């Protein structure tokens, strides 16, 4: 009888020690995971900036070539050819100018960075966004929210076998004193769920992107809706502005 009591007490002691160790070292484990997640984000943003820099270098190179062609036309008094060349340049520039201006500097930065990456991946994109500069939502939180939404959309699109079927639609606007964000993208198969909630199916992913989206929406007492149907995944977010 005494032996059984001793065994039980030892077992309880071991459990308590394990709980104490877990409680003590859990913050470090979480910090490491968050640090790894942030490092991954920095790497993604670096890649996105590189894409933008490559585009800028390409535009600069093309700009010099265009000047040389126009100079040649003018030197030969080929005004008709020069005007025709300028007309074609105007059309090309209208298709190249993908800069989205929402009215909010931080949102513009993250959106245009992501749009450049989306186009680099040959994903069809349609984006409309209006975001006032002075709203009661942190610019950092908005950037994280939109960035994660678009990262998830890109990941979903890249699993679609046919390139022609890949698309992302982005709509951001003020609706009834709330910031409304809608991101719709093509996807392959049904979304993965656990406990009735959508979860990331990316290999090795812990779903930090989804967690960050959820936590920011909760922080502002907003509304979040995720739906999937017929190869399309849609996320709606509404954040009160008052």
mmCIF file of N, CA and C in Angstrom, residues 2-50:
data_model
loop_
_atom_site.group_PDB
_atom_site.id
_atom_site.type_symbol
_atom_site.label_atom_id
_atom_site.label_comp_id
_atom_site.label_asym_id
_atom_site.label_seq_id
_atom_site.Cartn_x
_atom_site.Cartn_y
_atom_site.Cartn_z
ATOM 1 N N UNK A 2 1.894 1.250 0.876
ATOM 2 C CA UNK A 2 2.801 2.395 0.962
ATOM 3 C C UNK A 2 3.546 2.576 -0.353
ATOM 4 N N UNK A 3 3.927 1.429 -0.973
ATOM 5 C CA UNK A 3 4.642 1.480 -2.247
ATOM 6 C C UNK A 3 3.787 2.127 -3.333
ATOM 7 N N UNK A 4 2.489 1.775 -3.328
ATOM 8 C CA UNK A 4 1.583 2.366 -4.323
ATOM 9 C C UNK A 4 1.468 3.872 -4.125
ATOM 10 N N UNK A 5 1.376 4.299 -2.887
ATOM 11 C CA UNK A 5 1.263 5.733 -2.586
ATOM 12 C C UNK A 5 2.518 6.465 -3.050
ATOM 13 N N UNK A 6 3.678 5.824 -2.790
ATOM 14 C CA UNK A 6 4.954 6.435 -3.185
ATOM 15 C C UNK A 6 5.021 6.564 -4.705
ATOM 16 N N UNK A 7 4.584 5.519 -5.414
ATOM 17 C CA UNK A 7 4.600 5.550 -6.880
ATOM 18 C C UNK A 7 3.699 6.664 -7.414
ATOM 19 N N UNK A 8 2.494 6.778 -6.795
ATOM 20 C CA UNK A 8 1.556 7.829 -7.207
ATOM 21 C C UNK A 8 2.148 9.203 -6.968
ATOM 22 N N UNK A 9 2.783 9.379 -5.777
ATOM 23 C CA UNK A 9 3.387 10.674 -5.447
ATOM 24 C C UNK A 9 4.523 11.016 -6.407
ATOM 25 N N UNK A 10 5.318 9.999 -6.728
ATOM 26 C CA UNK A 10 6.417 10.223 -7.670
ATOM 27 C C UNK A 10 5.870 10.603 -9.048
ATOM 28 N N UNK A 11 4.812 9.921 -9.460
ATOM 29 C CA UNK A 11 4.193 10.210 -10.759
ATOM 30 C C UNK A 11 3.669 11.638 -10.804
ATOM 31 N N UNK A 12 2.998 12.040 -9.701
ATOM 32 C CA UNK A 12 2.479 13.415 -9.620
ATOM 33 C C UNK A 12 3.616 14.421 -9.671
ATOM 34 N N UNK A 13 4.714 14.094 -8.956
ATOM 35 C CA UNK A 13 5.870 14.984 -8.930
ATOM 36 C C UNK A 13 6.478 15.132 -10.327
ATOM 37 N N UNK A 14 6.582 14.011 -11.041
ATOM 38 C CA UNK A 14 7.131 14.049 -12.402
ATOM 39 C C UNK A 14 6.258 14.911 -13.306
ATOM 40 N N UNK A 15 4.937 14.745 -13.166
ATOM 41 C CA UNK A 15 4.014 15.547 -13.979
ATOM 42 C C UNK A 15 4.167 17.030 -13.674
ATOM 43 N N UNK A 16 4.265 17.361 -12.384
ATOM 44 C CA UNK A 16 4.416 18.758 -11.979
ATOM 45 C C UNK A 16 5.720 19.349 -12.498
ATOM 46 N N UNK A 17 6.796 18.553 -12.412
ATOM 47 C CA UNK A 17 8.091 19.029 -12.915
ATOM 48 C C UNK A 17 8.022 19.280 -14.422
ATOM 49 N N UNK A 18 7.377 18.355 -15.153
ATOM 50 C CA UNK A 18 7.239 18.525 -16.599
ATOM 51 C C UNK A 18 6.415 19.760 -16.955
ATOM 52 N N UNK A 19 5.336 19.958 -16.168
ATOM 53 C CA UNK A 19 4.514 21.149 -16.406
ATOM 54 C C UNK A 19 5.290 22.420 -16.132
ATOM 55 N N UNK A 20 6.095 22.395 -15.068
ATOM 56 C CA UNK A 20 6.903 23.557 -14.713
ATOM 57 C C UNK A 20 7.915 23.857 -15.809
ATOM 58 N N UNK A 21 8.571 22.798 -16.309
ATOM 59 C CA UNK A 21 9.550 22.978 -17.377
ATOM 60 C C UNK A 21 8.870 23.490 -18.640
ATOM 61 N N UNK A 22 7.708 22.928 -18.955
ATOM 62 C CA UNK A 22 6.967 23.361 -20.129
ATOM 63 C C UNK A 22 6.556 24.820 -20.018
ATOM 64 N N UNK A 23 6.066 25.198 -18.831
ATOM 65 C CA UNK A 23 5.651 26.583 -18.594
ATOM 66 C C UNK A 23 6.834 27.532 -18.716
ATOM 67 N N UNK A 24 8.000 27.061 -18.278
ATOM 68 C CA UNK A 24 9.194 27.922 -18.300
ATOM 69 C C UNK A 24 9.766 28.081 -19.699
ATOM 70 N N UNK A 25 9.775 26.978 -20.455
ATOM 71 C CA UNK A 25 10.429 27.011 -21.760
ATOM 72 C C UNK A 25 9.472 27.253 -22.932
ATOM 73 N N UNK A 26 8.156 27.216 -22.675
ATOM 74 C CA UNK A 26 7.192 27.449 -23.746
ATOM 75 C C UNK A 26 7.395 28.803 -24.441
ATOM 76 N N UNK A 27 7.573 29.917 -23.680
ATOM 77 C CA UNK A 27 7.782 31.202 -24.357
ATOM 78 C C UNK A 27 8.973 31.175 -25.314
ATOM 79 N N UNK A 28 10.032 30.460 -24.935
ATOM 80 C CA UNK A 28 11.204 30.390 -25.807
ATOM 81 C C UNK A 28 10.889 29.640 -27.090
ATOM 82 N N UNK A 29 10.118 28.564 -26.951
ATOM 83 C CA UNK A 29 9.727 27.783 -28.123
ATOM 84 C C UNK A 29 8.876 28.632 -29.063
ATOM 85 N N UNK A 30 7.910 29.347 -28.481
ATOM 86 C CA UNK A 30 7.032 30.220 -29.279
ATOM 87 C C UNK A 30 7.840 31.323 -29.938
ATOM 88 N N UNK A 31 8.781 31.919 -29.174
ATOM 89 C CA UNK A 31 9.610 32.985 -29.729
ATOM 90 C C UNK A 31 10.429 32.491 -30.920
ATOM 91 N N UNK A 32 10.944 31.262 -30.809
ATOM 92 C CA UNK A 32 11.730 30.705 -31.908
ATOM 93 C C UNK A 32 10.871 30.510 -33.148
ATOM 94 N N UNK A 33 9.636 30.014 -32.931
ATOM 95 C CA UNK A 33 8.742 29.795 -34.076
ATOM 96 C C UNK A 33 8.354 31.122 -34.719
ATOM 97 N N UNK A 34 8.065 32.113 -33.883
ATOM 98 C CA UNK A 34 7.710 33.436 -34.410
ATOM 99 C C UNK A 34 8.897 34.037 -35.148
ATOM 100 N N UNK A 35 10.102 33.879 -34.577
ATOM 101 C CA UNK A 35 11.310 34.399 -35.210
ATOM 102 C C UNK A 35 11.532 33.745 -36.568
ATOM 103 N N UNK A 36 11.300 32.425 -36.646
ATOM 104 C CA UNK A 36 11.450 31.705 -37.916
ATOM 105 C C UNK A 36 10.417 32.196 -38.923
ATOM 106 N N UNK A 37 9.196 32.409 -38.425
ATOM 107 C CA UNK A 37 8.124 32.893 -39.300
ATOM 108 C C UNK A 37 8.452 34.284 -39.831
ATOM 109 N N UNK A 38 8.960 35.170 -38.955
ATOM 110 C CA UNK A 38 9.319 36.518 -39.371
ATOM 111 C C UNK A 38 10.471 36.500 -40.370
ATOM 112 N N UNK A 39 11.427 35.579 -40.153
ATOM 113 C CA UNK A 39 12.539 35.450 -41.093
ATOM 114 C C UNK A 39 12.045 35.039 -42.464
ATOM 115 N N UNK A 40 11.064 34.121 -42.486
ATOM 116 C CA UNK A 40 10.474 33.707 -43.760
ATOM 117 C C UNK A 40 9.796 34.880 -44.452
ATOM 118 N N UNK A 41 9.113 35.730 -43.648
ATOM 119 C CA UNK A 41 8.447 36.901 -44.221
ATOM 120 C C UNK A 41 9.461 37.861 -44.825
ATOM 121 N N UNK A 42 10.565 38.108 -44.088
ATOM 122 C CA UNK A 42 11.613 39.004 -44.588
ATOM 123 C C UNK A 42 12.156 38.472 -45.904
ATOM 124 N N UNK A 43 12.355 37.148 -45.985
ATOM 125 C CA UNK A 43 12.855 36.532 -47.213
ATOM 126 C C UNK A 43 11.873 36.739 -48.360
ATOM 127 N N UNK A 44 10.559 36.586 -48.071
ATOM 128 C CA UNK A 44 9.539 36.796 -49.102
ATOM 129 C C UNK A 44 9.559 38.235 -49.602
ATOM 130 N N UNK A 45 9.607 39.187 -48.665
ATOM 131 C CA UNK A 45 9.587 40.585 -49.060
ATOM 132 C C UNK A 45 10.841 40.946 -49.854
ATOM 133 N N UNK A 46 11.982 40.317 -49.497
ATOM 134 C CA UNK A 46 13.213 40.552 -50.246
ATOM 135 C C UNK A 46 13.036 40.095 -51.690
ATOM 136 N N UNK A 47 12.441 38.914 -51.867
ATOM 137 C CA UNK A 47 12.193 38.393 -53.216
ATOM 138 C C UNK A 47 11.279 39.329 -53.991
ATOM 139 N N UNK A 48 10.257 39.865 -53.302
ATOM 140 C CA UNK A 48 9.306 40.754 -53.961
ATOM 141 C C UNK A 48 9.981 42.058 -54.393
ATOM 142 N N UNK A 49 10.856 42.583 -53.541
ATOM 143 C CA UNK A 49 11.575 43.812 -53.878
ATOM 144 C C UNK A 49 12.509 43.565 -55.054
ATOM 145 N N UNK A 50 13.128 42.373 -55.072
ATOM 146 C CA UNK A 50 13.997 42.011 -56.191
ATOM 147 C C UNK A 50 13.225 42.009 -57.507
#
